[in-house]
mmCIF file of C-alpha atoms in Angstrom:
data_model
loop_
_atom_site.group_PDB
_atom_site.id
_atom_site.type_symbol
_atom_site.label_atom_id
_atom_site.label_comp_id
_atom_site.label_asym_id
_atom_site.label_seq_id
_atom_site.Cartn_x
_atom_site.Cartn_y
_atom_site.Cartn_z
ATOM 1 C CA MET D 1 -0.414 -72.231 27.096
ATOM 2 C CA SER D 2 -1.619 -70.263 30.143
ATOM 3 C CA THR D 3 -0.814 -66.994 31.917
ATOM 4 C CA GLU D 4 0.385 -67.186 35.012
ATOM 5 C CA ARG D 5 -1.098 -64.183 37.514
ATOM 6 C CA GLY D 6 -0.008 -60.955 36.376
ATOM 7 C CA LYS D 7 1.930 -61.843 33.694
ATOM 8 C CA VAL D 8 1.478 -61.465 29.739
ATOM 9 C CA THR D 9 1.952 -63.988 27.522
ATOM 10 C CA VAL D 10 3.366 -63.450 24.011
ATOM 11 C CA TYR D 11 3.203 -65.506 20.929
ATOM 12 C CA TYR D 12 6.132 -65.388 18.747
ATOM 13 C CA ASP D 13 7.472 -66.563 15.690
ATOM 14 C CA GLY D 14 10.371 -68.316 17.218
ATOM 15 C CA ALA D 15 11.568 -70.055 13.681
ATOM 16 C CA CYS D 16 11.974 -65.733 12.860
ATOM 17 C CA PRO D 17 15.288 -64.889 13.178
ATOM 18 C CA SER D 18 14.442 -60.970 13.684
ATOM 19 C CA CYS D 19 11.312 -62.181 15.779
ATOM 20 C CA VAL D 20 14.288 -63.655 18.111
ATOM 21 C CA LYS D 21 16.014 -60.710 17.578
ATOM 22 C CA ASP D 22 13.461 -58.135 18.932
ATOM 23 C CA ARG D 23 12.064 -60.514 21.829
ATOM 24 C CA ARG D 24 16.170 -60.202 22.893
ATOM 25 C CA SER D 25 15.719 -56.552 21.980
ATOM 26 C CA TYR D 26 12.649 -56.435 24.317
ATOM 27 C CA GLU D 27 14.155 -58.575 27.264
ATOM 28 C CA ARG D 28 16.939 -56.288 27.416
ATOM 29 C CA LEU D 29 15.178 -53.261 27.330
ATOM 30 C CA ALA D 30 13.000 -54.562 30.116
ATOM 31 C CA GLY D 31 14.829 -55.898 33.090
ATOM 32 C CA ARG D 32 13.163 -56.608 35.731
ATOM 33 C CA ASN D 33 9.774 -55.952 33.869
ATOM 34 C CA GLY D 34 10.764 -58.892 31.498
ATOM 35 C CA ASP D 35 10.167 -61.453 34.204
ATOM 36 C CA ASP D 36 6.414 -60.590 33.676
ATOM 37 C CA VAL D 37 6.182 -61.983 30.123
ATOM 38 C CA VAL D 38 6.304 -65.292 29.514
ATOM 39 C CA TRP D 39 7.425 -66.022 25.597
ATOM 40 C CA VAL D 40 5.839 -69.089 23.917
ATOM 41 C CA ASP D 41 7.407 -69.974 20.211
ATOM 42 C CA ILE D 42 3.973 -70.824 18.058
ATOM 43 C CA THR D 43 6.095 -73.364 15.741
ATOM 44 C CA GLY D 44 4.460 -76.198 15.439
ATOM 45 C CA LYS D 45 1.590 -75.439 18.485
ATOM 46 C CA ASP D 46 -1.688 -75.149 16.670
ATOM 47 C CA ASN D 47 -3.641 -77.099 18.363
ATOM 48 C CA GLU D 48 -2.307 -75.346 21.731
ATOM 49 C CA LEU D 49 -3.331 -71.858 19.764
ATOM 50 C CA ARG D 50 -7.097 -72.914 19.034
ATOM 51 C CA GLN D 51 -7.129 -73.756 22.213
ATOM 52 C CA CYS D 52 -6.444 -70.306 23.570
ATOM 53 C CA GLY D 53 -8.287 -69.288 20.652
ATOM 54 C CA ILE D 54 -5.907 -67.617 17.904
ATOM 55 C CA ASP D 55 -5.977 -68.908 14.826
ATOM 56 C CA PRO D 56 -2.175 -70.259 14.128
ATOM 57 C CA HIS D 57 -2.156 -68.625 10.162
ATOM 58 C CA LYS D 58 -2.849 -65.193 12.153
ATOM 59 C CA ALA D 59 -0.368 -66.184 14.821
ATOM 60 C CA LEU D 60 2.026 -66.462 11.844
ATOM 61 C CA THR D 61 1.231 -63.427 10.481
ATOM 62 C CA GLU D 62 0.551 -61.686 13.781
ATOM 63 C CA LEU D 63 1.629 -61.133 17.086
ATOM 64 C CA HIS D 64 -0.538 -62.237 19.499
ATOM 65 C CA VAL D 65 -0.531 -61.055 23.605
ATOM 66 C CA LYS D 66 -2.855 -62.304 26.664
ATOM 67 C CA ASP D 67 -2.458 -60.089 28.878
ATOM 68 C CA GLU D 68 -3.484 -60.904 32.661
ATOM 69 C CA SER D 69 -6.961 -60.785 32.456
ATOM 70 C CA GLN D 70 -6.772 -63.351 29.725
ATOM 71 C CA ARG D 71 -7.450 -61.155 26.814
ATOM 72 C CA VAL D 72 -5.549 -61.704 23.654
ATOM 73 C CA PHE D 73 -4.751 -58.809 21.830
ATOM 74 C CA SER D 74 -2.938 -58.641 18.119
ATOM 75 C CA GLU D 75 -1.616 -56.955 15.977
ATOM 76 C CA LEU D 76 -0.215 -53.089 17.132
ATOM 77 C CA ASP D 77 -2.598 -53.739 19.899
ATOM 78 C CA ALA D 78 -0.240 -56.775 21.008
ATOM 79 C CA TYR D 79 2.291 -54.848 20.868
ATOM 80 C CA ILE D 80 1.148 -51.743 22.398
ATOM 81 C CA VAL D 81 0.302 -54.105 25.322
ATOM 82 C CA LEU D 82 3.732 -55.580 25.451
ATOM 83 C CA MET D 83 5.364 -51.834 25.485
ATOM 84 C CA SER D 84 3.009 -50.720 27.926
ATOM 85 C CA LYS D 85 4.741 -52.555 30.245
ATOM 86 C CA VAL D 86 8.267 -51.028 29.928
ATOM 87 C CA SER D 87 8.765 -47.293 30.872
ATOM 88 C CA VAL D 88 11.032 -46.519 27.988
ATOM 89 C CA LEU D 89 9.421 -48.038 25.773
ATOM 90 C CA LYS D 90 5.634 -45.938 26.724
ATOM 91 C CA PRO D 91 6.505 -42.978 24.498
ATOM 92 C CA LEU D 92 6.490 -45.658 21.414
ATOM 93 C CA ALA D 93 2.913 -47.377 22.732
ATOM 94 C CA TRP D 94 1.852 -44.305 22.757
ATOM 95 C CA PHE D 95 2.916 -43.267 19.114
ATOM 96 C CA ILE D 96 2.304 -45.780 17.606
ATOM 97 C CA GLY D 97 -1.237 -46.097 18.782
ATOM 98 C CA LEU D 98 -2.121 -42.470 17.070
ATOM 99 C CA PRO D 99 -5.153 -42.096 14.601
ATOM 100 C CA VAL D 100 -2.635 -40.777 12.016
ATOM 101 C CA ILE D 101 0.503 -43.353 12.576
ATOM 102 C CA ARG D 102 -1.957 -46.242 13.169
ATOM 103 C CA PRO D 103 -3.174 -47.146 9.945
ATOM 104 C CA LEU D 104 0.536 -46.968 8.445
ATOM 105 C CA LEU D 105 2.151 -48.285 10.237
ATOM 106 C CA SER D 106 -0.115 -51.401 10.192
ATOM 107 C CA ARG D 107 -0.145 -51.635 6.509
ATOM 108 C CA PHE D 108 3.778 -51.354 6.629
ATOM 109 C CA TYR D 109 3.808 -54.342 9.253
ATOM 110 C CA HIS D 110 1.616 -56.757 7.259
ATOM 111 C CA TRP D 111 3.486 -56.049 4.375
ATOM 112 C CA GLN D 112 6.856 -56.704 5.383
ATOM 113 C CA VAL D 113 6.172 -59.980 7.792
ATOM 114 C CA ASN D 114 3.940 -61.440 4.190
ATOM 115 C CA ARG D 115 7.008 -60.572 2.761
ATOM 116 C CA ARG D 116 9.281 -62.548 5.123
ATOM 117 C CA LEU D 117 6.992 -65.357 5.119
ATOM 118 C CA ARG D 118 6.865 -65.499 1.419
ATOM 119 C CA ARG D 119 10.520 -64.933 1.079
ATOM 120 C CA ASP D 120 10.746 -68.073 3.009
ATOM 121 C CA LYS D 121 8.478 -69.965 1.359
ATOM 122 C CA ARG D 122 6.175 -70.479 4.458
ATOM 123 C CA LEU D 123 3.367 -68.385 3.666
#
């Protein structure tokens, strides 16, 4: 589960249909920039996640991204790192990082993820 030089690694829930759909949308928007992203399905990889310093429960409830410097970002910070790699998504990355928007979006994000996981009986 290591990151190649110059690439970011995205730890996503491959058992989540909307997460898989979001990945496809990102890849379509990213075009060639998508080659700089390594996608890792976290399903059943608790030990590997722990070796990377990622709590498996947190990985299930928050997106995690490891950047080129091996720093791990989670939740909205992970989205900002990922979106910043694609020029069309950079304004959105900036927007979600705004002090007024960030806490509201974070609350909504957690509500939505927890609702999905409870519905699927995974939480």
